[in-house]
PDB file of C-alpha atoms in Angstrom:
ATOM      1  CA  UNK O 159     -36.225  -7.102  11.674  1.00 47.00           C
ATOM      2  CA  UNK O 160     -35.177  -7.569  15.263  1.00 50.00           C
ATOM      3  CA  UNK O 161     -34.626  -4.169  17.255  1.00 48.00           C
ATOM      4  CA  UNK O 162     -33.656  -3.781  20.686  1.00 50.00           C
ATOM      5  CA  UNK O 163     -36.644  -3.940  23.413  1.00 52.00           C
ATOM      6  CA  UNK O 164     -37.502  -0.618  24.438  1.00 52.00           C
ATOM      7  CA  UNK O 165     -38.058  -0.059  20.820  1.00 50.00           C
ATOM      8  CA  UNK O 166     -39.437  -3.263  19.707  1.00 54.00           C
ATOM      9  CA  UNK O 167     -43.335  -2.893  20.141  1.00 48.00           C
ATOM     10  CA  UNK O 168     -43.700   0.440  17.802  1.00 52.00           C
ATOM     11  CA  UNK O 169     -41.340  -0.779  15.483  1.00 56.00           C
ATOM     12  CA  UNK O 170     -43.186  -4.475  14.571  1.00 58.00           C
ATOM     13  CA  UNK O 171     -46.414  -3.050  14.989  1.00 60.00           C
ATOM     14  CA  UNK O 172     -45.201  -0.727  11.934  1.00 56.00           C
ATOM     15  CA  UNK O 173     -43.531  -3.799  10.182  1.00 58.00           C
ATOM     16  CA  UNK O 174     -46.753  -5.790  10.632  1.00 63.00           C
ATOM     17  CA  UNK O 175     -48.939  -3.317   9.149  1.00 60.00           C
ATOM     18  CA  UNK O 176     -46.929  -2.784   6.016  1.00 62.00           C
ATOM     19  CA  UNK O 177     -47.431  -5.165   2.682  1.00 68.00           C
ATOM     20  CA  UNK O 178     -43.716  -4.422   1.472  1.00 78.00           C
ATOM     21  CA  UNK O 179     -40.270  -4.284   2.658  1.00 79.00           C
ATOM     22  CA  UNK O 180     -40.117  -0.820   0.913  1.00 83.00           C
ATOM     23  CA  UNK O 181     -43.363  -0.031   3.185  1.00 81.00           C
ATOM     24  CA  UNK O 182     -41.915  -1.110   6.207  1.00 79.00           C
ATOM     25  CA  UNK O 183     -38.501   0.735   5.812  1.00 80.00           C
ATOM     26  CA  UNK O 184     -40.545   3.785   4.443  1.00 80.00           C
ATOM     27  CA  UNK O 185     -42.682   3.576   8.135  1.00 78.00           C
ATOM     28  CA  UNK O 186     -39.852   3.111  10.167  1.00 76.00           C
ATOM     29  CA  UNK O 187     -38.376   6.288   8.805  1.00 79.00           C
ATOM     30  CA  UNK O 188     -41.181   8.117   9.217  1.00 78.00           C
ATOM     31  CA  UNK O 189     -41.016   7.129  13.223  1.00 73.00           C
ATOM     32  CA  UNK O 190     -37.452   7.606  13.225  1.00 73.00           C
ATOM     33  CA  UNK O 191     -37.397  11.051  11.711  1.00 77.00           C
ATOM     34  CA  UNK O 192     -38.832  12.706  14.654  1.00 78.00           C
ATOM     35  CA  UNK O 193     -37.476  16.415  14.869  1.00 78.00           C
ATOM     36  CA  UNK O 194     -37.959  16.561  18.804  1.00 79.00           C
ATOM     37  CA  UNK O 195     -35.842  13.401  18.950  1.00 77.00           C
ATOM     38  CA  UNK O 196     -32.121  13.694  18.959  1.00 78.00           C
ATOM     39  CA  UNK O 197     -29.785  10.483  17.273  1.00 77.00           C
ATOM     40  CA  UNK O 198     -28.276  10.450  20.550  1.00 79.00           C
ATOM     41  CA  UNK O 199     -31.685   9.283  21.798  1.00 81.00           C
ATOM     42  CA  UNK O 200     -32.113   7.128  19.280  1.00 79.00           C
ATOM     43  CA  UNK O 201     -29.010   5.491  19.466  1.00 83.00           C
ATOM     44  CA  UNK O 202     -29.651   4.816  23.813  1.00 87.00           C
ATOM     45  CA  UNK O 203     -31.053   1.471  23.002  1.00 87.00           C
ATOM     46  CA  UNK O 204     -28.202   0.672  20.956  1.00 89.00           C
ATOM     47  CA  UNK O 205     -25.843   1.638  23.926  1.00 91.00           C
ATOM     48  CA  UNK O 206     -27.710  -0.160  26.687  1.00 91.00           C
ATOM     49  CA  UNK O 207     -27.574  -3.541  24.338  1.00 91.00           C
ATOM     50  CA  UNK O 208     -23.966  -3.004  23.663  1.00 93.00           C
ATOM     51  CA  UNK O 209     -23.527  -2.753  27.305  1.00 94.00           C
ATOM     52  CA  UNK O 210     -25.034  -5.646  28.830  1.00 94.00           C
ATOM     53  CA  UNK O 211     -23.802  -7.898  25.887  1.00 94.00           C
ATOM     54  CA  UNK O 212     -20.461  -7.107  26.823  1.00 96.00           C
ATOM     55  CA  UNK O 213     -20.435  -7.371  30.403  1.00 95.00           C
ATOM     56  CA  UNK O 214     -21.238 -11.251  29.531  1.00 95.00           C
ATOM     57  CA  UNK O 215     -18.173 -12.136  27.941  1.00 95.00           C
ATOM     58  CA  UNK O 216     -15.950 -13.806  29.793  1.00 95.00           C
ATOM     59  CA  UNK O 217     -12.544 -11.736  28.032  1.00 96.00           C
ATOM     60  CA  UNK O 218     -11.232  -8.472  29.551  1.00 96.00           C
ATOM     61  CA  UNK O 219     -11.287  -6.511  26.395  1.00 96.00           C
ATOM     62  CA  UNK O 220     -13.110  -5.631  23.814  1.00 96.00           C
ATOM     63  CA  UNK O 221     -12.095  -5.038  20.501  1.00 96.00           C
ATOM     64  CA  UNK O 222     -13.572  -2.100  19.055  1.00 97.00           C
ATOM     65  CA  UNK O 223     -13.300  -1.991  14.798  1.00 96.00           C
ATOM     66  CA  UNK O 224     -13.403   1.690  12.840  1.00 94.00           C
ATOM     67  CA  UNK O 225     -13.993   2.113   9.086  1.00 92.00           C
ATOM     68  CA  UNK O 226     -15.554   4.344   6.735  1.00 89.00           C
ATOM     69  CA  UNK O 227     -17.930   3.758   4.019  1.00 87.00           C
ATOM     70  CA  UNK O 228     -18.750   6.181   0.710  1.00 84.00           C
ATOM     71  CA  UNK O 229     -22.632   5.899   0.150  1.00 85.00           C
ATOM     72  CA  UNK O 230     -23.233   6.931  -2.879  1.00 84.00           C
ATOM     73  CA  UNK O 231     -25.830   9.518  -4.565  1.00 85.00           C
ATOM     74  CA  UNK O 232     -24.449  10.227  -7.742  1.00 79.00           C
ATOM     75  CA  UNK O 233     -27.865  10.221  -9.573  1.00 81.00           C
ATOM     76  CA  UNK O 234     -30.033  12.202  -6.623  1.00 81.00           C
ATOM     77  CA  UNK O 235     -29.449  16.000  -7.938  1.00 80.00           C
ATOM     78  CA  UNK O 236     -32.783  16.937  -5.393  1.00 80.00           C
ATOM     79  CA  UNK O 237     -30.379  16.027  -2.390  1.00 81.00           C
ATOM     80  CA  UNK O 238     -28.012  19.109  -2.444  1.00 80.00           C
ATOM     81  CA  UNK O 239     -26.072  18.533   0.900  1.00 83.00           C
ATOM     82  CA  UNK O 240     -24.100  15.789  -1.229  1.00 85.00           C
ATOM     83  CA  UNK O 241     -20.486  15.549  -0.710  1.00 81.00           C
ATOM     84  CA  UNK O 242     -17.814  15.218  -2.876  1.00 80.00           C
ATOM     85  CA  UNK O 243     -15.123  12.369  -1.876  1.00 77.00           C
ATOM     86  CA  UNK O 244     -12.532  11.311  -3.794  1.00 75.00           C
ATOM     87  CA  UNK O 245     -13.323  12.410  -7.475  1.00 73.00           C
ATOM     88  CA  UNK O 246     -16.305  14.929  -9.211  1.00 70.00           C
ATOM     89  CA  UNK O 247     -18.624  11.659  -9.769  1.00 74.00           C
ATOM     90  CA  UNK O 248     -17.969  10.049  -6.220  1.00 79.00           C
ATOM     91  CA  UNK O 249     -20.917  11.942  -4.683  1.00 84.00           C
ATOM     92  CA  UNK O 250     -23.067  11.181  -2.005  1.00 87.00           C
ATOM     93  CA  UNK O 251     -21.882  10.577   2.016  1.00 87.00           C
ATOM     94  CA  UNK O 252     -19.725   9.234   4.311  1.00 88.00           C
ATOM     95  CA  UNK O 253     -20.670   6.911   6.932  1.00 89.00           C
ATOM     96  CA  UNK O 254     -17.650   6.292   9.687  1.00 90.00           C
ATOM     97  CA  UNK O 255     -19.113   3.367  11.952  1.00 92.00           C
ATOM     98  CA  UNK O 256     -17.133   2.105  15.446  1.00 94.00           C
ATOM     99  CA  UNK O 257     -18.749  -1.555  15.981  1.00 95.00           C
ATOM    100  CA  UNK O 258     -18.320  -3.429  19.220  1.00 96.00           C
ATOM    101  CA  UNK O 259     -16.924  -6.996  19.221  1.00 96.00           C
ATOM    102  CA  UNK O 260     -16.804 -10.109  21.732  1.00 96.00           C
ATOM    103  CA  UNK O 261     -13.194 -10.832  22.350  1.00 94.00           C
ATOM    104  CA  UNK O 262     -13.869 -14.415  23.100  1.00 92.00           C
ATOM    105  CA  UNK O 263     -15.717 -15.488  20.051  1.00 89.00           C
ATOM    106  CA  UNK O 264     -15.076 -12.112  17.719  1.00 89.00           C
ATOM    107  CA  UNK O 265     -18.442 -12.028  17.132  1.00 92.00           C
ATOM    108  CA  UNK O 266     -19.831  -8.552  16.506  1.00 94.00           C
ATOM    109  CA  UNK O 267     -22.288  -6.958  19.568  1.00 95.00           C
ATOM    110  CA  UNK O 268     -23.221  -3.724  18.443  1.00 93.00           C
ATOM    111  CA  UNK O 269     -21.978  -0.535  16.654  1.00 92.00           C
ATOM    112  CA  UNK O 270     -21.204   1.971  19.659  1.00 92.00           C
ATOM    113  CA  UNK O 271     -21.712   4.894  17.305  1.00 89.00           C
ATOM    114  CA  UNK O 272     -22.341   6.182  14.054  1.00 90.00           C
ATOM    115  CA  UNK O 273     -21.002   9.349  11.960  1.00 89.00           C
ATOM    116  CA  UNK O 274     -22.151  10.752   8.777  1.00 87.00           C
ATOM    117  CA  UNK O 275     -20.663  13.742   7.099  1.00 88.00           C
ATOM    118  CA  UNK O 276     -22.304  15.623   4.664  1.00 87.00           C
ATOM    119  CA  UNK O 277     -21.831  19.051   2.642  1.00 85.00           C
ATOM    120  CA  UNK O 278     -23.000  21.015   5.396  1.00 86.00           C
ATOM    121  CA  UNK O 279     -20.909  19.133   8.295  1.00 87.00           C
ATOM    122  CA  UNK O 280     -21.156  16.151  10.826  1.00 87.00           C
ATOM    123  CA  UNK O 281     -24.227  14.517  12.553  1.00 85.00           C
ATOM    124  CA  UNK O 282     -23.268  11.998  15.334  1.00 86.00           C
ATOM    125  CA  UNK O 283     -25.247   9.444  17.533  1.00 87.00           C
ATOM    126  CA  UNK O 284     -22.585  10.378  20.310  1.00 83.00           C
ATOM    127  CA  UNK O 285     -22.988  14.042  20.437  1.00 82.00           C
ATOM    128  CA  UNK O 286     -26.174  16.527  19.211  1.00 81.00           C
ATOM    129  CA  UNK O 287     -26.329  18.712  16.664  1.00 80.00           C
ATOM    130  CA  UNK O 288     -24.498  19.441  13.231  1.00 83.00           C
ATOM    131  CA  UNK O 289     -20.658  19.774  14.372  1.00 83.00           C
ATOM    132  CA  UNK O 290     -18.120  20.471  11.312  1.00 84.00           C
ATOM    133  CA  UNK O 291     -16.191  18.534   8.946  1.00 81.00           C
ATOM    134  CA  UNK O 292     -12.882  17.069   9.964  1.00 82.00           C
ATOM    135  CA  UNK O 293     -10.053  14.903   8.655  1.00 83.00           C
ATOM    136  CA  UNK O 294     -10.863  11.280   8.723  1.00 83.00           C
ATOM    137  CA  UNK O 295      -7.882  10.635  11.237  1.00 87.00           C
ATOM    138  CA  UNK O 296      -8.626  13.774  13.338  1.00 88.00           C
ATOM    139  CA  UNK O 297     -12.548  12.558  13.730  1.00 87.00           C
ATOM    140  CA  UNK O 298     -11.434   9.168  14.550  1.00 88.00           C
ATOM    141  CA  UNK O 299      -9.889  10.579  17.483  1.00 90.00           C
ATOM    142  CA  UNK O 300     -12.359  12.570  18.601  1.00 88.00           C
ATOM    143  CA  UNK O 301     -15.093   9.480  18.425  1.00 89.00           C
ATOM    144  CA  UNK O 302     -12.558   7.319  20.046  1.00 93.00           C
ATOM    145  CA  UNK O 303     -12.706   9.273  22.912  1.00 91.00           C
ATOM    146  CA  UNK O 304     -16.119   9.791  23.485  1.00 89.00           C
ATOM    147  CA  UNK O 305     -16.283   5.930  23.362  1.00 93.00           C
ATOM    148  CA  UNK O 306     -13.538   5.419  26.123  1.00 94.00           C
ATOM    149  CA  UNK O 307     -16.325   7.422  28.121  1.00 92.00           C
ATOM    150  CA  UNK O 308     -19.025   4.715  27.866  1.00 92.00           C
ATOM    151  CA  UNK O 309     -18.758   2.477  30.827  1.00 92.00           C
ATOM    152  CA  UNK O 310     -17.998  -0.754  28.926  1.00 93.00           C
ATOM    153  CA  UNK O 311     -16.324  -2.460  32.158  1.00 94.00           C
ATOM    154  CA  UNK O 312     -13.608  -3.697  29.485  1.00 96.00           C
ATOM    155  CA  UNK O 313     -10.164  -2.345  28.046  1.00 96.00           C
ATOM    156  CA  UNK O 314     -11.146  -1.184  24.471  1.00 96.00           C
ATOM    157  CA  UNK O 315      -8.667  -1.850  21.907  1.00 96.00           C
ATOM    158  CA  UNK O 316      -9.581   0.029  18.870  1.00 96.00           C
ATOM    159  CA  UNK O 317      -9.115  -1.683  15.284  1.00 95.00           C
ATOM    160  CA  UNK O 318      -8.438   0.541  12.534  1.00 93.00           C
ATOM    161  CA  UNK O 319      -7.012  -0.304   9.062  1.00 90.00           C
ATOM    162  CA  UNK O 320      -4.264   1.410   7.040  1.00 88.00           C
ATOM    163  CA  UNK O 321      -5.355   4.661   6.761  1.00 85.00           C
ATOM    164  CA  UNK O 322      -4.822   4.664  11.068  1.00 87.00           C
ATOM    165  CA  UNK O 323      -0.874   4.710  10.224  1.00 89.00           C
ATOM    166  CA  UNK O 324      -0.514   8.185  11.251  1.00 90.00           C
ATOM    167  CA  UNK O 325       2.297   8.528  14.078  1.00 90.00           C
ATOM    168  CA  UNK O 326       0.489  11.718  15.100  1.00 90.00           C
ATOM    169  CA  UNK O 327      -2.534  10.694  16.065  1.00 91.00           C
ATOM    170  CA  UNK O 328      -1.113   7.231  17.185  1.00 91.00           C
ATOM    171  CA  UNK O 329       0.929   9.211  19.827  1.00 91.00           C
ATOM    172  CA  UNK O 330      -1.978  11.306  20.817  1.00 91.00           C
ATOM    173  CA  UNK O 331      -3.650   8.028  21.320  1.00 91.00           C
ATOM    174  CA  UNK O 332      -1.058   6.535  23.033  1.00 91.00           C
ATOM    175  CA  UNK O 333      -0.415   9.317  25.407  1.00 92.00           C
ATOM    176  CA  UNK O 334      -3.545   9.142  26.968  1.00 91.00           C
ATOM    177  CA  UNK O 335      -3.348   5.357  27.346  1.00 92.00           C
ATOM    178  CA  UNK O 336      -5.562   4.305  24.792  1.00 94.00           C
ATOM    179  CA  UNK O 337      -4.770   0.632  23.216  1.00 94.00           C
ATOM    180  CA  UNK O 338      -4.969   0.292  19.568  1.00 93.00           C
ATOM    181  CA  UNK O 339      -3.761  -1.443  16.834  1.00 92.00           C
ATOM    182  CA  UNK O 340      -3.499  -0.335  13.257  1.00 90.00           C
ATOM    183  CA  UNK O 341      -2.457  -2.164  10.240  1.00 88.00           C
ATOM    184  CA  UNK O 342       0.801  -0.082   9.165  1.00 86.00           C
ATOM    185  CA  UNK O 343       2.366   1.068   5.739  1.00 89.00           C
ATOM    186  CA  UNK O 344       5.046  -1.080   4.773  1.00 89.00           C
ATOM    187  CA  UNK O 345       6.824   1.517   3.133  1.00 91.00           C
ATOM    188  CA  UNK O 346       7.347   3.786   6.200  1.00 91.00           C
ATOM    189  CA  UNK O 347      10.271   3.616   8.257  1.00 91.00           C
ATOM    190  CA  UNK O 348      11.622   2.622  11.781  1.00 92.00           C
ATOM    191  CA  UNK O 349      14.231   1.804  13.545  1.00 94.00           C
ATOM    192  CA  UNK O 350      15.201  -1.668  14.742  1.00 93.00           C
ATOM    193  CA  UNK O 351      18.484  -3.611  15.465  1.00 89.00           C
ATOM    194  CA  UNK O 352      20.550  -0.296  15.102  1.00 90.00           C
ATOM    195  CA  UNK O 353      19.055   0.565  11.981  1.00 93.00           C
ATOM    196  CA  UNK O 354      16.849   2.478   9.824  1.00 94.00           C
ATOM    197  CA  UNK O 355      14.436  -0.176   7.479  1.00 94.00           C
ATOM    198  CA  UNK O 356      10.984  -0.358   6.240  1.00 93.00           C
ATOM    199  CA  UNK O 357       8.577  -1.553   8.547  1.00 91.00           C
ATOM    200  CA  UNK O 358       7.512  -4.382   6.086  1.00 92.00           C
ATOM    201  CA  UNK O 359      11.261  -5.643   5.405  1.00 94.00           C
ATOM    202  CA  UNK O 360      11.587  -5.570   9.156  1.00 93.00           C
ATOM    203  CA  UNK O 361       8.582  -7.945   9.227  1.00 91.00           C
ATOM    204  CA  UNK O 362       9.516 -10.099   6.586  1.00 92.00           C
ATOM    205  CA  UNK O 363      12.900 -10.687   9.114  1.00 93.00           C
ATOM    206  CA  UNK O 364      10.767 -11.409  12.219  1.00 93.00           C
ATOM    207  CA  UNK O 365      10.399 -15.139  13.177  1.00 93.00           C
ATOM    208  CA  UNK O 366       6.608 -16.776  13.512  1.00 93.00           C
ATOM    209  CA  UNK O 367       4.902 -18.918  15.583  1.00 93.00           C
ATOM    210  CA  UNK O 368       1.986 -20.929  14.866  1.00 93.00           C
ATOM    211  CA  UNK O 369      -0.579 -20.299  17.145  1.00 90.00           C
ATOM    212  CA  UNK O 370      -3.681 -22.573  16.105  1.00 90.00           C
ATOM    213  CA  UNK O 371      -6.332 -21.727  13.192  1.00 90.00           C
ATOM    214  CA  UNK O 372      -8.510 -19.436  12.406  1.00 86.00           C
ATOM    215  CA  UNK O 373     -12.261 -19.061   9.660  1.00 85.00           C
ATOM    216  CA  UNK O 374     -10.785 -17.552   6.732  1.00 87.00           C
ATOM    217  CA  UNK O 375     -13.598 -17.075   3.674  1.00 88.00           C
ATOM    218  CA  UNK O 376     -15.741 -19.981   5.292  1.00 89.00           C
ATOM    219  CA  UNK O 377     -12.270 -22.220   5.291  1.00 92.00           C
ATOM    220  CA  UNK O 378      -9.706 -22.838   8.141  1.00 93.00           C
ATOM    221  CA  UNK O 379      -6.208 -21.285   8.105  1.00 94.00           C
ATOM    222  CA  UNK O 380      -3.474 -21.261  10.382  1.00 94.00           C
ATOM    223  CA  UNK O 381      -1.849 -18.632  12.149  1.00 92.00           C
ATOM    224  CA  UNK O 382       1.248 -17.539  12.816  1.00 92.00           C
ATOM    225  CA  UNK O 383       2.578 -14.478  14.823  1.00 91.00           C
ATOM    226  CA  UNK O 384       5.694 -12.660  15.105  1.00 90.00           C
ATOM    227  CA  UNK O 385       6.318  -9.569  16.597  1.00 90.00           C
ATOM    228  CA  UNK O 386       9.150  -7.237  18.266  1.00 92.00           C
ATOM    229  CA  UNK O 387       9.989  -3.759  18.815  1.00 92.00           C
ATOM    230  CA  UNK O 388      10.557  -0.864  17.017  1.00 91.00           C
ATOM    231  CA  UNK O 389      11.432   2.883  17.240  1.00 92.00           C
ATOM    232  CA  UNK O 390       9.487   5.647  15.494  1.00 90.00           C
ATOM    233  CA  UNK O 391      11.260   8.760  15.524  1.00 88.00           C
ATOM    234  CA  UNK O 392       9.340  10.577  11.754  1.00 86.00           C
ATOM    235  CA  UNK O 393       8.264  13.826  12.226  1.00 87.00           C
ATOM    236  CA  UNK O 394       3.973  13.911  12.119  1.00 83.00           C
ATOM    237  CA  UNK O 395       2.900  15.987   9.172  1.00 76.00           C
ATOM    238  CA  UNK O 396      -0.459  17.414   9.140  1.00 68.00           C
ATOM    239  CA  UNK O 397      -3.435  14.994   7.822  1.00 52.00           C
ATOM    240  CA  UNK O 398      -4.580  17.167   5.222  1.00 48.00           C
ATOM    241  CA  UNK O 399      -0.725  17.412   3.828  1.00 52.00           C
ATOM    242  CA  UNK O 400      -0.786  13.507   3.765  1.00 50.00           C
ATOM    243  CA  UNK O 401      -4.141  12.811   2.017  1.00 51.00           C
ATOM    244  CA  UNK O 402      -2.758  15.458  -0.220  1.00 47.00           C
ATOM    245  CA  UNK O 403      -0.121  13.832  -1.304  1.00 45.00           C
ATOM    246  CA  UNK O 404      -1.196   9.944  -0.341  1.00 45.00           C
ATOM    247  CA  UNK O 405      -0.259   7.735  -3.788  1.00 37.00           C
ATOM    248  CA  UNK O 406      -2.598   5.691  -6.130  1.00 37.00           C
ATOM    249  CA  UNK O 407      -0.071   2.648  -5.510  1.00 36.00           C
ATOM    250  CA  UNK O 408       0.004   3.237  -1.626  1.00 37.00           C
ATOM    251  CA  UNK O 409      -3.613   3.211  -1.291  1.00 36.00           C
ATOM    252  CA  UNK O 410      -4.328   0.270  -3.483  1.00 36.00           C
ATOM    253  CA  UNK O 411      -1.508  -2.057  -2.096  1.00 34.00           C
ATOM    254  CA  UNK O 412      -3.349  -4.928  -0.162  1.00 33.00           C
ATOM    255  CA  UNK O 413      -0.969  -7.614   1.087  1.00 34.00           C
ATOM    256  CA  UNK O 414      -2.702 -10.222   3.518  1.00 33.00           C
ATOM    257  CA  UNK O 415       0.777 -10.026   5.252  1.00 36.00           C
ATOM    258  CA  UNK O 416       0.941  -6.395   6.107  1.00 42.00           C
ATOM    259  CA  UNK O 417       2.081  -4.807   9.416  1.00 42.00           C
ATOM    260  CA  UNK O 418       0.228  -4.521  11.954  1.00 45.00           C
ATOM    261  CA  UNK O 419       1.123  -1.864  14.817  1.00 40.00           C
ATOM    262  CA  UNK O 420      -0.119  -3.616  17.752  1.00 40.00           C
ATOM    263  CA  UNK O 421      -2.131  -2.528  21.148  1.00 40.00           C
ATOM    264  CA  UNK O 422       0.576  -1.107  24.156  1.00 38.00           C
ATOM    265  CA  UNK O 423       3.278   1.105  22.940  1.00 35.00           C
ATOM    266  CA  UNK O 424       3.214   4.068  20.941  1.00 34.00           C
ATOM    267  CA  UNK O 425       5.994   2.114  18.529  1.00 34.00           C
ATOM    268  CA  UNK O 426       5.416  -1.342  18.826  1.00 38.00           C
ATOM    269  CA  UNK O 427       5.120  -3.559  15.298  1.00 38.00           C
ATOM    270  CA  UNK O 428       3.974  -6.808  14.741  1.00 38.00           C
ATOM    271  CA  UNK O 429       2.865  -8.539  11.861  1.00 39.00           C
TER     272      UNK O 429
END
């Protein structure tokens, strides 16, 4: 256990003290779960590491990654704020986490904040209080922008995977000159060279470069990149309309070749 320095004295004395891992973690708790304390308090250390980390790298941005994760409870019955996610047995919470990363080495620095959503609502390290429940897509946006507040000193470019590929939100983003890039459907539609195609057949034209290697699963690989331009011009339907009717084939499709919607324009592919 190595926590940041203006919390580091209580929480090793605790660690010391304690016989067990499961004593320790049950000790730290116990100081964490202080009433009069707020997570946005808790989470200052957090912030102030993230921060002066960052200002050391040499790159001028900083790639921020977004993703959720379902921690499950499906045995607890005593904790009744449980939520129910994606079918009557998938109970529990849902953790949405925005880590920091070094654009030099992409080595990960610190997660900037932390969500969980319950039954009853939302409880943030950015903000205090419970706030409600929203879309995944409609909270990312939110949090995004209460990170583009932290004084960083870098241009954030926010990473977010498949479920990002929402050309609402993406123009909401891009309107108020936020860089992102989000790994895109292939089965959704743009247009390029004067007409209409599916984003992944339109990659599968594109020509590649090789541009060096890369660690793949503890291995090297090489790299290639193509991009170009493309034109967006679908109407944005509502997020709860497209989880509603979002496909068991669509959401299970992984390809390590998909699209990629890159950082700078509102419509701007590559793979």
């Amino acid at each position: 256990m190595t926590p940041a320095a203006p919390l580091a004295s209580a929480v090793k004395d605790l660690a010391c003290a304690q016989k067990t891992t499961f004593a320790t973690t049950q000790a730290v708790w116990r100081l964490f779960n202080n009433e009069r304390i707020s997570f946005s308090q808790l989470n200052e250390p957090i912030i102030s590491l993230a921060l002066r980390q960052v200002a050391l790298s040499p790159h001028p941005y900083a790639p921020v990654v977004h993703d959720w994760s379902h921690l499950q409870f499906r045995t607890h019955n005593g904790k009744e704020e449980r939520l129910k996610m994606t079918h009557g047995g998938d109970v529990g919470y849902e953790l949405q986490t925005r880590l920091l990363l070094d654009a030099a080495n992409g080595l990960p620095i610190a997660p900037l904040s932390q969500t969980l959503t319950d039954r009853a609502g939302c409880r943030s390290t950015l903000t205090e209080g419970l706030s409600e429940s929203l879309t995944h897509m409609d909270a990312l946006t939110a949090d995004i922008a209460r990170v583009e507040s932290l004084d960083t000193g870098k241009k954030l470019v926010h990473l977010i995977d498949r479920e990002g590929d929402s050309i609402g939100h993406m123009r909401t983003l891009s309107s108020q000159g936020i860089c992102w890039l989000i790994r895109g459907k292939e089965g959704h539609r743009a247009e390029w060279g004067g007409d209409t195609r599916k984003i992944g057949e339109i990659a599968d034209d594109l020509p590649f470069i090789s541009n060096g290697q890369v660690g793949w699963k503890g291995k090297k690989a090489n790299m290639e990149i193509g991009e170009t331009s493309v034109i967006i011009t679908r109407t944005a339907k509502a997020e709860a309309e497209r989880q509603e009717h979002r496909t068991a084939s669509e959401s299970s499709a992984r390809r390590s070749s998909d699209t990629q919607i890159s950082c700078g324009s509102p419509y701007r592919y590559s793979r």
